[in-house]
Amino acid sequence: MTYTDWEIHGTLISSCNCAWGCPCQFNSLPTYGDCQALLGIEIEKGHFGDIKLDDLIFGFAVRWPGAVHEGDGEFIPVLDERASDEQRAALLKIVKGEESEPGATLFSVYGSTCSKVHDPVFAAIDYGCDVDGRVAHMSVPGMIDSKIGPITNATTGETQEVKILMPGGFEFREAQVASGTTKIMGVLEMEWELSHSHLANFHIGPHGPLN
């Protein structure tokens, strides 16, 4: 199958309800049985065909009643309100996995395991991500409030640097592990505190991560 030529280069933040480290990253079952997550992406440079996507922010909230691969998930895209109509259409095709090789990207994997996709939300998204510092935030008024910081040693209080290296990953090749507190309101109400997060430099196309 031929896919539209698209590419995204930027940063990614992910916050979920699993314990630090997230067993789902290693093909184990989620910490508490179900999976709830928020992902955000800032595009520093990107395109979808001839459509430029530079400087746009997008993401999605998603949950599954069990592990991701067991399916029956529920998904809501959140897109930058600054995007033009053609940019919105392009981002929706990307985020739903419609222009990805099956199983090659997070968009394909998550999209294919969700049986319900809610209408997208177009909003002002406040986003910041310092991958090496393991600090990030993402917020949408009345919908999303997520804050991420370094994991700290329970005894000394010192910050801990932990990385996940995944050469064959569909989301990233390398990510910094962090701790996140997230609240999502509206159609998908979810909340977790001091749970797993990871931050990554994000470079991806229809056939998977490129970095």
PDB file of C-alpha atoms in Angstrom, residues 48-173:
ATOM      1  CA  PHE A  48       1.753  15.956   5.112  1.00  0.00           C
ATOM      2  CA  GLY A  49       2.274  15.844   1.386  1.00  0.00           C
ATOM      3  CA  ASP A  50       2.585  19.503   0.415  1.00  0.00           C
ATOM      4  CA  ILE A  51       0.854  20.715   3.591  1.00  0.00           C
ATOM      5  CA  LYS A  52       3.232  22.219   6.150  1.00  0.00           C
ATOM      6  CA  LEU A  53       2.615  21.317   9.791  1.00  0.00           C
ATOM      7  CA  ASP A  54       5.387  23.366  11.422  1.00  0.00           C
ATOM      8  CA  ASP A  55       4.755  24.711  14.949  1.00  0.00           C
ATOM      9  CA  LEU A  56       1.420  22.947  15.455  1.00  0.00           C
ATOM     10  CA  ILE A  57       0.472  20.960  18.572  1.00  0.00           C
ATOM     11  CA  PHE A  58      -1.798  17.951  18.737  1.00  0.00           C
ATOM     12  CA  GLY A  59      -2.450  14.867  20.802  1.00  0.00           C
ATOM     13  CA  PHE A  60      -5.110  12.573  22.130  1.00  0.00           C
ATOM     14  CA  ALA A  61      -6.638  11.103  25.255  1.00  0.00           C
ATOM     15  CA  VAL A  62      -7.334   7.381  25.188  1.00  0.00           C
ATOM     16  CA  ARG A  63      -8.364   4.522  27.440  1.00  0.00           C
ATOM     17  CA  TRP A  64      -8.774   0.777  27.180  1.00  0.00           C
ATOM     18  CA  PRO A  65     -10.653  -1.484  29.632  1.00  0.00           C
ATOM     19  CA  GLY A  66      -7.654  -3.830  29.679  1.00  0.00           C
ATOM     20  CA  ALA A  67      -4.304  -3.953  27.933  1.00  0.00           C
ATOM     21  CA  VAL A  68      -3.885  -1.999  24.695  1.00  0.00           C
ATOM     22  CA  HIS A  69      -3.574  -5.108  22.519  1.00  0.00           C
ATOM     23  CA  GLU A  70      -6.887  -6.439  23.871  1.00  0.00           C
ATOM     24  CA  GLY A  71      -8.664  -3.568  22.136  1.00  0.00           C
ATOM     25  CA  ASP A  72     -12.062  -1.945  22.690  1.00  0.00           C
ATOM     26  CA  GLY A  73     -10.419   1.406  23.398  1.00  0.00           C
ATOM     27  CA  GLU A  74     -11.936   4.879  23.348  1.00  0.00           C
ATOM     28  CA  PHE A  75     -10.081   7.778  21.781  1.00  0.00           C
ATOM     29  CA  ILE A  76     -10.475  11.552  21.413  1.00  0.00           C
ATOM     30  CA  PRO A  77      -8.122  13.627  19.219  1.00  0.00           C
ATOM     31  CA  VAL A  78      -7.129  17.100  20.424  1.00  0.00           C
ATOM     32  CA  LEU A  79      -5.865  19.434  17.714  1.00  0.00           C
ATOM     33  CA  ASP A  80      -4.377  22.910  17.667  1.00  0.00           C
ATOM     34  CA  GLU A  81      -7.064  25.498  16.958  1.00  0.00           C
ATOM     35  CA  ARG A  82      -4.516  27.500  14.959  1.00  0.00           C
ATOM     36  CA  ALA A  83      -4.435  24.814  12.256  1.00  0.00           C
ATOM     37  CA  SER A  84      -6.075  25.619   8.927  1.00  0.00           C
ATOM     38  CA  ASP A  85      -8.797  23.369   7.548  1.00  0.00           C
ATOM     39  CA  GLU A  86      -6.312  21.441   5.408  1.00  0.00           C
ATOM     40  CA  GLN A  87      -3.881  21.129   8.319  1.00  0.00           C
ATOM     41  CA  ARG A  88      -6.680  19.836  10.539  1.00  0.00           C
ATOM     42  CA  ALA A  89      -7.614  17.228   7.955  1.00  0.00           C
ATOM     43  CA  ALA A  90      -3.968  16.168   7.659  1.00  0.00           C
ATOM     44  CA  LEU A  91      -3.460  15.897  11.424  1.00  0.00           C
ATOM     45  CA  LEU A  92      -6.634  13.853  11.778  1.00  0.00           C
ATOM     46  CA  LYS A  93      -5.451  11.372   9.160  1.00  0.00           C
ATOM     47  CA  ILE A  94      -2.127  11.059  10.975  1.00  0.00           C
ATOM     48  CA  VAL A  95      -3.499  10.763  14.508  1.00  0.00           C
ATOM     49  CA  LYS A  96      -6.088   8.159  13.505  1.00  0.00           C
ATOM     50  CA  GLY A  97      -3.390   6.042  11.872  1.00  0.00           C
ATOM     51  CA  GLU A  98      -5.043   6.247   8.466  1.00  0.00           C
ATOM     52  CA  GLU A  99      -1.746   7.044   6.729  1.00  0.00           C
ATOM     53  CA  SER A 100       0.537   4.637   8.625  1.00  0.00           C
ATOM     54  CA  GLU A 101       1.814   1.190   7.808  1.00  0.00           C
ATOM     55  CA  PRO A 102      -0.143  -1.203  10.078  1.00  0.00           C
ATOM     56  CA  GLY A 103       1.643  -1.587  13.405  1.00  0.00           C
ATOM     57  CA  ALA A 104       4.507   0.733  12.454  1.00  0.00           C
ATOM     58  CA  THR A 105       3.497   3.856  14.398  1.00  0.00           C
ATOM     59  CA  LEU A 106       1.793   4.661  17.675  1.00  0.00           C
ATOM     60  CA  PHE A 107      -1.021   6.177  15.629  1.00  0.00           C
ATOM     61  CA  SER A 108      -1.654   2.903  13.820  1.00  0.00           C
ATOM     62  CA  VAL A 109      -1.373   0.752  16.944  1.00  0.00           C
ATOM     63  CA  TYR A 110      -3.618   2.896  19.104  1.00  0.00           C
ATOM     64  CA  GLY A 111      -6.083   3.704  16.335  1.00  0.00           C
ATOM     65  CA  SER A 112      -6.507   0.045  15.411  1.00  0.00           C
ATOM     66  CA  THR A 113      -7.215  -0.956  19.018  1.00  0.00           C
ATOM     67  CA  CYS A 114      -9.932   1.644  19.594  1.00  0.00           C
ATOM     68  CA  SER A 115     -13.516   0.752  18.755  1.00  0.00           C
ATOM     69  CA  LYS A 116     -14.804   4.255  19.476  1.00  0.00           C
ATOM     70  CA  VAL A 117     -13.340   7.514  18.189  1.00  0.00           C
ATOM     71  CA  HIS A 118     -14.934  10.715  19.466  1.00  0.00           C
ATOM     72  CA  ASP A 119     -15.199  13.888  17.423  1.00  0.00           C
ATOM     73  CA  PRO A 120     -11.962  15.884  17.582  1.00  0.00           C
ATOM     74  CA  VAL A 121     -11.564  18.853  19.882  1.00  0.00           C
ATOM     75  CA  PHE A 122      -9.991  21.971  18.362  1.00  0.00           C
ATOM     76  CA  ALA A 123      -8.561  24.097  21.146  1.00  0.00           C
ATOM     77  CA  ALA A 124      -5.802  26.343  22.400  1.00  0.00           C
ATOM     78  CA  ILE A 125      -3.166  23.909  23.677  1.00  0.00           C
ATOM     79  CA  ASP A 126      -0.543  25.055  26.180  1.00  0.00           C
ATOM     80  CA  TYR A 127       2.421  22.725  25.751  1.00  0.00           C
ATOM     81  CA  GLY A 128       6.001  22.650  26.953  1.00  0.00           C
ATOM     82  CA  CYS A 129       8.592  19.881  26.939  1.00  0.00           C
ATOM     83  CA  ASP A 130      12.208  19.701  28.110  1.00  0.00           C
ATOM     84  CA  VAL A 131      13.174  16.128  27.250  1.00  0.00           C
ATOM     85  CA  ASP A 132      16.587  16.086  28.947  1.00  0.00           C
ATOM     86  CA  GLY A 133      15.264  17.940  31.994  1.00  0.00           C
ATOM     87  CA  ARG A 134      12.318  15.517  32.221  1.00  0.00           C
ATOM     88  CA  VAL A 135       9.890  18.394  32.688  1.00  0.00           C
ATOM     89  CA  ALA A 136       6.751  18.989  30.628  1.00  0.00           C
ATOM     90  CA  HIS A 137       3.184  20.202  30.717  1.00  0.00           C
ATOM     91  CA  MET A 138       0.098  20.136  28.543  1.00  0.00           C
ATOM     92  CA  SER A 139      -3.193  21.883  29.186  1.00  0.00           C
ATOM     93  CA  VAL A 140      -6.445  22.675  27.424  1.00  0.00           C
ATOM     94  CA  PRO A 141      -8.911  24.931  29.266  1.00  0.00           C
ATOM     95  CA  GLY A 142     -11.735  22.896  30.762  1.00  0.00           C
ATOM     96  CA  MET A 143     -10.368  19.611  29.408  1.00  0.00           C
ATOM     97  CA  ILE A 144      -6.725  18.750  30.140  1.00  0.00           C
ATOM     98  CA  ASP A 145      -4.298  19.538  32.939  1.00  0.00           C
ATOM     99  CA  SER A 146      -1.079  17.517  32.876  1.00  0.00           C
ATOM    100  CA  LYS A 147       2.207  18.219  34.653  1.00  0.00           C
ATOM    101  CA  ILE A 148       5.312  16.066  34.355  1.00  0.00           C
ATOM    102  CA  GLY A 149       8.561  16.130  36.324  1.00  0.00           C
ATOM    103  CA  PRO A 150      11.532  13.922  37.172  1.00  0.00           C
ATOM    104  CA  ILE A 151      11.224  10.772  39.250  1.00  0.00           C
ATOM    105  CA  THR A 152      12.703  11.350  42.704  1.00  0.00           C
ATOM    106  CA  ASN A 153      14.492   8.969  45.041  1.00  0.00           C
ATOM    107  CA  ALA A 154      12.146   8.110  47.923  1.00  0.00           C
ATOM    108  CA  THR A 155      15.019   8.223  50.430  1.00  0.00           C
ATOM    109  CA  THR A 156      17.186  11.125  49.304  1.00  0.00           C
ATOM    110  CA  GLY A 157      14.752  13.175  47.244  1.00  0.00           C
ATOM    111  CA  GLU A 158      17.296  13.380  44.442  1.00  0.00           C
ATOM    112  CA  THR A 159      16.034  13.304  40.877  1.00  0.00           C
ATOM    113  CA  GLN A 160      16.623  10.091  38.964  1.00  0.00           C
ATOM    114  CA  GLU A 161      17.469   9.799  35.285  1.00  0.00           C
ATOM    115  CA  VAL A 162      16.010   6.663  33.705  1.00  0.00           C
ATOM    116  CA  LYS A 163      15.809   5.957  29.981  1.00  0.00           C
ATOM    117  CA  ILE A 164      13.979   3.413  27.874  1.00  0.00           C
ATOM    118  CA  LEU A 165      15.842   2.322  24.750  1.00  0.00           C
ATOM    119  CA  MET A 166      13.667   0.567  22.203  1.00  0.00           C
ATOM    120  CA  PRO A 167      15.371   0.187  18.790  1.00  0.00           C
ATOM    121  CA  GLY A 168      12.303  -1.490  17.280  1.00  0.00           C
ATOM    122  CA  GLY A 169       9.682   0.667  18.988  1.00  0.00           C
ATOM    123  CA  PHE A 170       6.622   2.076  17.242  1.00  0.00           C
ATOM    124  CA  GLU A 171       6.523   5.252  19.363  1.00  0.00           C
ATOM    125  CA  PHE A 172      10.157   6.167  20.044  1.00  0.00           C
ATOM    126  CA  ARG A 173      13.688   4.801  19.946  1.00  0.00           C
TER     127      ARG A 173
END
